[in-house]
């Protein structure tokens, strides 16, 4: 399947996994997918934003 026909999607923790997978694909020098749909991705695992408290 051509990367131009692939879109990653996820919400919450799945959105964070999509971001992590995109970074792995990029760092490996592989072709990136056409896009990604992230719905409220959980990507701040440090909980450093003030709104979390």
Backbone as ProteinMPNN parsed JSONL, in Angstrom:
{"seq_chain_A": "XXXXXXXXXXXXXXXXXXXXXXXXXXXXXXXXXXXXXXXXXXXXXXXXXXXXX", "coords_chain_A": {"N_chain_A": [[0.854, -1.178, 0.0], [0.587, 2.149, -0.86], [2.153, 4.874, 0.832], [0.823, 7.278, 0.427], [-1.783, 6.606, 0.505], [-2.452, 6.114, 3.093], [-3.681, 6.89, 6.304], [-3.15, 7.724, 9.599], [-4.976, 7.338, 12.619], [-6.33, 8.308, 15.777], [-7.625, 8.597, 19.124], [-7.304, 10.25, 22.284], [-5.257, 8.287, 24.269], [-4.645, 6.742, 22.065], [-4.205, 8.675, 20.126], [-1.815, 9.747, 21.059], [-0.211, 7.495, 20.671], [-0.243, 7.416, 17.88], [1.245, 9.732, 17.297], [3.716, 8.967, 18.387], [4.277, 6.752, 16.742], [4.47, 8.021, 14.247], [6.808, 9.501, 14.678], [8.687, 7.425, 14.954], [8.54, 6.253, 12.405], [9.39, 8.436, 10.835], [12.016, 8.853, 11.903], [13.198, 6.476, 11.152], [13.504, 6.856, 8.529], [11.568, 6.135, 6.756], [8.875, 6.333, 4.318], [6.456, 8.801, 5.003], [3.002, 8.691, 6.1], [-0.022, 9.81, 4.387], [-1.398, 11.456, 6.106], [-2.563, 12.356, 9.445], [-5.039, 11.873, 11.893], [-5.823, 13.242, 14.822], [-7.494, 13.096, 17.783], [-8.042, 14.845, 20.562], [-5.368, 14.129, 21.589], [-3.377, 12.343, 23.928], [-0.563, 13.504, 24.863], [1.18, 14.737, 26.585], [2.875, 13.323, 28.724], [4.161, 13.999, 31.004], [2.568, 15.594, 32.488], [2.825, 18.387, 32.707], [1.451, 20.736, 32.128], [-0.276, 23.52, 33.539], [-3.07, 23.321, 33.67], [-3.69, 20.706, 34.251], [-3.699, 20.314, 36.921]], "CA_chain_A": [[0.0, 0.0, 0.0], [1.353, 3.389, -0.948], [1.964, 5.776, 1.98], [-0.124, 8.345, 0.089], [-3.126, 6.067, 0.745], [-2.54, 5.743, 4.503], [-3.903, 7.944, 7.296], [-3.201, 7.222, 10.969], [-6.001, 8.02, 13.403], [-6.48, 7.85, 17.147], [-8.026, 9.618, 20.093], [-6.773, 10.1, 23.63], [-3.968, 7.584, 24.26], [-4.408, 6.321, 20.681], [-3.606, 9.818, 19.437], [-0.414, 9.779, 21.478], [0.466, 6.393, 19.984], [-0.055, 7.841, 16.485], [2.375, 10.662, 17.275], [4.929, 8.176, 18.614], [4.521, 5.958, 15.543], [4.946, 8.943, 13.212], [8.206, 9.816, 14.974], [9.482, 6.229, 14.645], [8.578, 6.143, 10.944], [10.257, 9.525, 10.363], [13.398, 8.613, 12.311], [13.696, 5.316, 10.407], [13.674, 7.263, 7.139], [10.516, 5.53, 5.937], [7.927, 7.325, 3.799], [5.385, 9.154, 5.942], [1.653, 8.538, 5.553], [-0.642, 11.016, 3.843], [-1.843, 12.342, 7.177], [-2.927, 11.787, 10.737], [-6.186, 12.491, 12.551], [-5.615, 13.093, 16.263], [-8.607, 13.683, 18.522], [-7.63, 14.989, 21.966], [-4.271, 13.192, 21.868], [-2.689, 12.401, 25.213], [0.851, 13.517, 24.487], [2.003, 15.304, 27.655], [2.924, 12.295, 29.762], [4.772, 14.571, 32.211], [1.524, 16.383, 33.165], [3.47, 19.652, 33.055], [0.593, 21.889, 31.908], [-0.967, 23.917, 34.773], [-4.486, 22.937, 33.657], [-3.844, 19.323, 34.7], [-3.766, 20.285, 38.389]], "C_chain_A": [[0.894, 1.233, 0.0], [1.101, 4.264, 0.281], [0.969, 6.904, 1.692], [-1.574, 7.898, 0.267], [-3.351, 5.682, 2.2], [-2.754, 6.986, 5.359], [-3.968, 7.262, 8.658], [-4.275, 8.001, 11.708], [-6.051, 7.439, 14.81], [-6.97, 8.972, 18.03], [-7.499, 9.246, 21.469], [-5.413, 9.401, 23.577], [-3.63, 7.085, 22.856], [-3.814, 7.434, 19.843], [-2.14, 9.962, 19.784], [0.391, 8.677, 20.814], [0.712, 6.731, 18.516], [1.136, 8.785, 16.369], [3.685, 9.899, 17.442], [5.279, 7.358, 17.375], [5.033, 6.834, 14.404], [6.412, 9.306, 13.431], [9.116, 8.641, 14.645], [9.635, 6.077, 13.134], [9.516, 7.202, 10.365], [11.719, 9.233, 10.66], [14.024, 7.43, 11.577], [13.9, 5.642, 8.929], [12.659, 6.632, 6.199], [9.586, 6.613, 5.403], [6.791, 7.554, 4.797], [4.021, 8.961, 5.294], [1.113, 9.881, 5.06], [-1.076, 11.981, 4.94], [-2.113, 11.591, 8.46], [-4.107, 12.58, 11.292], [-6.043, 12.199, 14.038], [-6.737, 13.822, 16.994], [-8.244, 13.671, 20.001], [-6.485, 14.044, 22.331], [-3.657, 13.426, 23.243], [-1.206, 12.337, 24.909], [1.74, 14.184, 25.526], [2.022, 14.324, 28.823], [3.561, 12.798, 31.047], [3.756, 15.331, 33.055], [2.061, 17.75, 33.588], [2.592, 20.884, 32.81], [-0.162, 22.232, 33.193], [-2.422, 23.437, 34.821], [-4.72, 21.509, 34.143], [-4.067, 19.251, 36.211], [-5.057, 20.835, 38.897]], "O_chain_A": [[1.842, 1.328, 0.779], [-0.039, 4.385, 0.727], [0.343, 7.427, 2.613], [-2.49, 8.716, 0.19], [-4.327, 5.002, 2.517], [-2.094, 8.007, 5.165], [-4.748, 6.33, 8.852], [-4.467, 9.19, 11.455], [-5.843, 6.243, 15.012], [-6.764, 10.149, 17.735], [-7.278, 8.073, 21.771], [-4.506, 9.883, 22.899], [-2.456, 7.011, 22.493], [-3.009, 7.177, 18.947], [-1.315, 10.261, 18.92], [1.543, 8.889, 20.435], [1.754, 6.378, 17.964], [1.945, 8.656, 15.45], [4.652, 10.153, 16.724], [6.447, 7.278, 16.997], [5.936, 6.43, 13.672], [7.175, 9.408, 12.47], [10.207, 8.838, 14.11], [10.73, 5.804, 12.641], [10.342, 6.898, 9.504], [12.57, 9.35, 9.778], [15.241, 7.383, 11.398], [14.403, 4.816, 8.168], [12.865, 6.599, 4.986], [9.514, 7.7, 5.977], [6.243, 6.606, 5.359], [3.894, 9.057, 4.073], [1.709, 10.934, 5.286], [-1.116, 13.192, 4.722], [-1.923, 10.379, 8.557], [-4.16, 13.804, 11.171], [-6.131, 11.047, 14.463], [-6.903, 15.032, 16.837], [-8.151, 12.608, 20.615], [-6.605, 13.251, 23.265], [-3.448, 14.565, 23.661], [-0.65, 11.256, 24.718], [2.96, 14.195, 25.358], [1.276, 14.48, 29.789], [3.516, 12.114, 32.07], [4.035, 15.676, 34.203], [1.784, 18.216, 34.693], [2.952, 21.978, 33.244], [-0.645, 21.327, 33.874], [-2.948, 23.176, 35.903], [-5.862, 21.143, 34.42], [-4.564, 18.248, 36.722], [-5.274, 20.883, 40.107]]}, "name": "protein", "num_of_chains": 1, "seq": "XXXXXXXXXXXXXXXXXXXXXXXXXXXXXXXXXXXXXXXXXXXXXXXXXXXXX"}
